């Protein structure tokens, strides 16, 4: 498995997460449509938030990053949030 963390902070990040919270059903459906989807988490922080997507392989993670970018461009471009910091890697433990 492979995971990616997208961290949003700075200008517009809080407003982006307010919008994401209002549209969680839409965001969840989008992430579940990713090939090889395993799980998705969206969390708020003091200065914005982060998402964690886990998929069966790196191709799924790459697809999730593109879908997130496209969704923000289509639905939140006016907010002006900065691009996220992205960290990704191979999963060594997945407990649920």
mmCIF file of the C-alpha atoms, coordinates in Angstrom:
data_MODEL
# 
_entry.id   MODEL 
# 
loop_
_atom_site.group_PDB 
_atom_site.id 
_atom_site.type_symbol 
_atom_site.label_atom_id 
_atom_site.label_alt_id 
_atom_site.label_comp_id 
_atom_site.label_asym_id 
_atom_site.label_entity_id 
_atom_site.label_seq_id 
_atom_site.pdbx_PDB_ins_code 
_atom_site.Cartn_x 
_atom_site.Cartn_y 
_atom_site.Cartn_z 
_atom_site.occupancy 
_atom_site.B_iso_or_equiv 
_atom_site.pdbx_formal_charge 
_atom_site.auth_seq_id 
_atom_site.auth_comp_id 
_atom_site.auth_asym_id 
_atom_site.auth_atom_id 
_atom_site.pdbx_PDB_model_num 
ATOM 1  C CA . UNK A 1 1  ? 0.000   0.000  0.000  1.00 0.00 ? 1  UNK A CA 1 
ATOM 2  C CA . UNK A 1 2  ? 0.957   3.630  -0.479 1.00 0.00 ? 2  UNK A CA 1 
ATOM 3  C CA . UNK A 1 3  ? -0.183  6.778  1.392  1.00 0.00 ? 3  UNK A CA 1 
ATOM 4  C CA . UNK A 1 4  ? -0.096  10.495 0.729  1.00 0.00 ? 4  UNK A CA 1 
ATOM 5  C CA . UNK A 1 5  ? -0.539  13.360 3.186  1.00 0.00 ? 5  UNK A CA 1 
ATOM 6  C CA . UNK A 1 6  ? -1.597  16.732 1.770  1.00 0.00 ? 6  UNK A CA 1 
ATOM 7  C CA . UNK A 1 7  ? -1.098  19.543 4.303  1.00 0.00 ? 7  UNK A CA 1 
ATOM 8  C CA . UNK A 1 8  ? -2.798  22.893 3.707  1.00 0.00 ? 8  UNK A CA 1 
ATOM 9  C CA . UNK A 1 9  ? -1.744  25.961 5.685  1.00 0.00 ? 9  UNK A CA 1 
ATOM 10 C CA . UNK A 1 10 ? -1.340  29.673 5.229  1.00 0.00 ? 10 UNK A CA 1 
ATOM 11 C CA . UNK A 1 11 ? -3.572  31.994 3.271  1.00 0.00 ? 11 UNK A CA 1 
ATOM 12 C CA . UNK A 1 12 ? -6.994  30.531 2.502  1.00 0.00 ? 12 UNK A CA 1 
ATOM 13 C CA . UNK A 1 13 ? -6.399  27.179 4.209  1.00 0.00 ? 13 UNK A CA 1 
ATOM 14 C CA . UNK A 1 14 ? -8.998  27.700 6.966  1.00 0.00 ? 14 UNK A CA 1 
ATOM 15 C CA . UNK A 1 15 ? -11.580 28.802 4.397  1.00 0.00 ? 15 UNK A CA 1 
ATOM 16 C CA . UNK A 1 16 ? -10.784 25.769 2.238  1.00 0.00 ? 16 UNK A CA 1 
ATOM 17 C CA . UNK A 1 17 ? -11.419 23.439 5.164  1.00 0.00 ? 17 UNK A CA 1 
ATOM 18 C CA . UNK A 1 18 ? -14.683 25.199 5.989  1.00 0.00 ? 18 UNK A CA 1 
ATOM 19 C CA . UNK A 1 19 ? -15.797 24.453 2.419  1.00 0.00 ? 19 UNK A CA 1 
ATOM 20 C CA . UNK A 1 20 ? -14.537 20.869 2.568  1.00 0.00 ? 20 UNK A CA 1 
ATOM 21 C CA . UNK A 1 21 ? -16.476 20.331 5.809  1.00 0.00 ? 21 UNK A CA 1 
ATOM 22 C CA . UNK A 1 22 ? -19.676 21.580 4.175  1.00 0.00 ? 22 UNK A CA 1 
ATOM 23 C CA . UNK A 1 23 ? -19.152 19.211 1.239  1.00 0.00 ? 23 UNK A CA 1 
ATOM 24 C CA . UNK A 1 24 ? -17.811 16.084 2.937  1.00 0.00 ? 24 UNK A CA 1 
ATOM 25 C CA . UNK A 1 25 ? -20.211 13.726 1.140  1.00 0.00 ? 25 UNK A CA 1 
ATOM 26 C CA . UNK A 1 26 ? -18.985 14.986 -2.238 1.00 0.00 ? 26 UNK A CA 1 
ATOM 27 C CA . UNK A 1 27 ? -15.331 14.794 -1.203 1.00 0.00 ? 27 UNK A CA 1 
ATOM 28 C CA . UNK A 1 28 ? -15.790 11.274 0.175  1.00 0.00 ? 28 UNK A CA 1 
ATOM 29 C CA . UNK A 1 29 ? -17.429 10.069 -3.053 1.00 0.00 ? 29 UNK A CA 1 
ATOM 30 C CA . UNK A 1 30 ? -14.594 11.596 -5.070 1.00 0.00 ? 30 UNK A CA 1 
ATOM 31 C CA . UNK A 1 31 ? -11.891 9.880  -3.033 1.00 0.00 ? 31 UNK A CA 1 
ATOM 32 C CA . UNK A 1 32 ? -13.745 6.542  -3.004 1.00 0.00 ? 32 UNK A CA 1 
ATOM 33 C CA . UNK A 1 33 ? -13.727 6.670  -6.824 1.00 0.00 ? 33 UNK A CA 1 
ATOM 34 C CA . UNK A 1 34 ? -9.915  6.444  -6.879 1.00 0.00 ? 34 UNK A CA 1 
ATOM 35 C CA . UNK A 1 35 ? -8.626  3.152  -8.278 1.00 0.00 ? 35 UNK A CA 1 
ATOM 36 C CA . UNK A 1 36 ? -7.298  0.973  -5.438 1.00 0.00 ? 36 UNK A CA 1 
ATOM 37 C CA . UNK A 1 37 ? -8.811  3.173  -2.697 1.00 0.00 ? 37 UNK A CA 1 
ATOM 38 C CA . UNK A 1 38 ? -8.212  1.866  0.847  1.00 0.00 ? 38 UNK A CA 1 
ATOM 39 C CA . UNK A 1 39 ? -9.039  4.788  3.173  1.00 0.00 ? 39 UNK A CA 1 
ATOM 40 C CA . UNK A 1 40 ? -9.263  8.572  3.422  1.00 0.00 ? 40 UNK A CA 1 
ATOM 41 C CA . UNK A 1 41 ? -9.057  10.990 6.354  1.00 0.00 ? 41 UNK A CA 1 
ATOM 42 C CA . UNK A 1 42 ? -9.664  14.739 6.380  1.00 0.00 ? 42 UNK A CA 1 
ATOM 43 C CA . UNK A 1 43 ? -8.606  16.624 9.524  1.00 0.00 ? 43 UNK A CA 1 
ATOM 44 C CA . UNK A 1 44 ? -8.672  20.248 10.607 1.00 0.00 ? 44 UNK A CA 1 
ATOM 45 C CA . UNK A 1 45 ? -5.654  21.906 12.260 1.00 0.00 ? 45 UNK A CA 1 
ATOM 46 C CA . UNK A 1 46 ? -5.218  25.318 13.883 1.00 0.00 ? 46 UNK A CA 1 
ATOM 47 C CA . UNK A 1 47 ? -4.058  26.865 10.610 1.00 0.00 ? 47 UNK A CA 1 
ATOM 48 C CA . UNK A 1 48 ? -5.856  24.760 7.967  1.00 0.00 ? 48 UNK A CA 1 
ATOM 49 C CA . UNK A 1 49 ? -5.826  21.006 7.765  1.00 0.00 ? 49 UNK A CA 1 
ATOM 50 C CA . UNK A 1 50 ? -4.574  17.861 6.125  1.00 0.00 ? 50 UNK A CA 1 
ATOM 51 C CA . UNK A 1 51 ? -5.809  14.821 4.283  1.00 0.00 ? 51 UNK A CA 1 
ATOM 52 C CA . UNK A 1 52 ? -4.432  11.307 4.261  1.00 0.00 ? 52 UNK A CA 1 
ATOM 53 C CA . UNK A 1 53 ? -5.205  8.948  1.407  1.00 0.00 ? 53 UNK A CA 1 
ATOM 54 C CA . UNK A 1 54 ? -4.136  5.316  1.329  1.00 0.00 ? 54 UNK A CA 1 
ATOM 55 C CA . UNK A 1 55 ? -4.410  3.218  -1.801 1.00 0.00 ? 55 UNK A CA 1 
ATOM 56 C CA . UNK A 1 56 ? -3.221  -0.196 -2.907 1.00 0.00 ? 56 UNK A CA 1 
ATOM 57 C CA . UNK A 1 57 ? -0.377  1.360  -4.910 1.00 0.00 ? 57 UNK A CA 1 
ATOM 58 C CA . UNK A 1 58 ? 1.348   4.606  -5.896 1.00 0.00 ? 58 UNK A CA 1 
ATOM 59 C CA . UNK A 1 59 ? -0.804  4.943  -9.019 1.00 0.00 ? 59 UNK A CA 1 
ATOM 60 C CA . UNK A 1 60 ? -3.897  5.285  -6.829 1.00 0.00 ? 60 UNK A CA 1 
ATOM 61 C CA . UNK A 1 61 ? -2.202  7.868  -4.622 1.00 0.00 ? 61 UNK A CA 1 
ATOM 62 C CA . UNK A 1 62 ? -1.152  9.839  -7.712 1.00 0.00 ? 62 UNK A CA 1 
ATOM 63 C CA . UNK A 1 63 ? -4.756  9.710  -8.972 1.00 0.00 ? 63 UNK A CA 1 
ATOM 64 C CA . UNK A 1 64 ? -6.023  10.973 -5.604 1.00 0.00 ? 64 UNK A CA 1 
ATOM 65 C CA . UNK A 1 65 ? -3.607  13.924 -5.672 1.00 0.00 ? 65 UNK A CA 1 
ATOM 66 C CA . UNK A 1 66 ? -4.805  14.879 -9.153 1.00 0.00 ? 66 UNK A CA 1 
ATOM 67 C CA . UNK A 1 67 ? -8.487  14.526 -8.212 1.00 0.00 ? 67 UNK A CA 1 
ATOM 68 C CA . UNK A 1 68 ? -7.964  16.702 -5.119 1.00 0.00 ? 68 UNK A CA 1 
ATOM 69 C CA . UNK A 1 69 ? -6.174  19.336 -7.203 1.00 0.00 ? 69 UNK A CA 1 
ATOM 70 C CA . UNK A 1 70 ? -8.928  19.292 -9.845 1.00 0.00 ? 70 UNK A CA 1 
ATOM 71 C CA . UNK A 1 71 ? -11.705 19.512 -7.219 1.00 0.00 ? 71 UNK A CA 1 
ATOM 72 C CA . UNK A 1 72 ? -10.083 22.523 -5.561 1.00 0.00 ? 72 UNK A CA 1 
ATOM 73 C CA . UNK A 1 73 ? -9.576  24.224 -8.933 1.00 0.00 ? 73 UNK A CA 1 
ATOM 74 C CA . UNK A 1 74 ? -13.238 23.677 -9.838 1.00 0.00 ? 74 UNK A CA 1 
ATOM 75 C CA . UNK A 1 75 ? -14.809 24.418 -6.450 1.00 0.00 ? 75 UNK A CA 1 
ATOM 76 C CA . UNK A 1 76 ? -12.467 26.562 -4.382 1.00 0.00 ? 76 UNK A CA 1 
ATOM 77 C CA . UNK A 1 77 ? -10.269 28.555 -6.762 1.00 0.00 ? 77 UNK A CA 1 
ATOM 78 C CA . UNK A 1 78 ? -11.688 31.820 -5.414 1.00 0.00 ? 78 UNK A CA 1 
ATOM 79 C CA . UNK A 1 79 ? -10.495 31.027 -1.895 1.00 0.00 ? 79 UNK A CA 1 
ATOM 80 C CA . UNK A 1 80 ? -6.875  31.418 -2.938 1.00 0.00 ? 80 UNK A CA 1 
ATOM 81 C CA . UNK A 1 81 ? -5.472  28.638 -0.787 1.00 0.00 ? 81 UNK A CA 1 
ATOM 82 C CA . UNK A 1 82 ? -1.823  27.805 -1.337 1.00 0.00 ? 82 UNK A CA 1 
ATOM 83 C CA . UNK A 1 83 ? -0.863  24.480 -2.876 1.00 0.00 ? 83 UNK A CA 1 
ATOM 84 C CA . UNK A 1 84 ? -0.460  21.785 -0.229 1.00 0.00 ? 84 UNK A CA 1 
ATOM 85 C CA . UNK A 1 85 ? 2.751   20.329 1.068  1.00 0.00 ? 85 UNK A CA 1 
ATOM 86 C CA . UNK A 1 86 ? 2.741   16.706 -0.072 1.00 0.00 ? 86 UNK A CA 1 
ATOM 87 C CA . UNK A 1 87 ? 4.398   13.778 1.697  1.00 0.00 ? 87 UNK A CA 1 
ATOM 88 C CA . UNK A 1 88 ? 4.007   10.236 0.457  1.00 0.00 ? 88 UNK A CA 1 
ATOM 89 C CA . UNK A 1 89 ? 5.439   6.807  1.000  1.00 0.00 ? 89 UNK A CA 1 
ATOM 90 C CA . UNK A 1 90 ? 5.008   3.073  1.250  1.00 0.00 ? 90 UNK A CA 1 
ATOM 91 C CA . UNK A 1 91 ? 2.847   1.881  4.133  1.00 0.00 ? 91 UNK A CA 1 
ATOM 92 C CA . UNK A 1 92 ? 4.675   -0.325 6.617  1.00 0.00 ? 92 UNK A CA 1 
ATOM 93 C CA . UNK A 1 93 ? 1.770   -0.757 9.060  1.00 0.00 ? 93 UNK A CA 1 
ATOM 94 C CA . UNK A 1 94 ? -1.963  -0.298 8.537  1.00 0.00 ? 94 UNK A CA 1 
ATOM 95 C CA . UNK A 1 95 ? -4.028  -1.037 11.642 1.00 0.00 ? 95 UNK A CA 1 
ATOM 96 C CA . UNK A 1 96 ? -7.803  -0.649 11.695 1.00 0.00 ? 96 UNK A CA 1 
# 
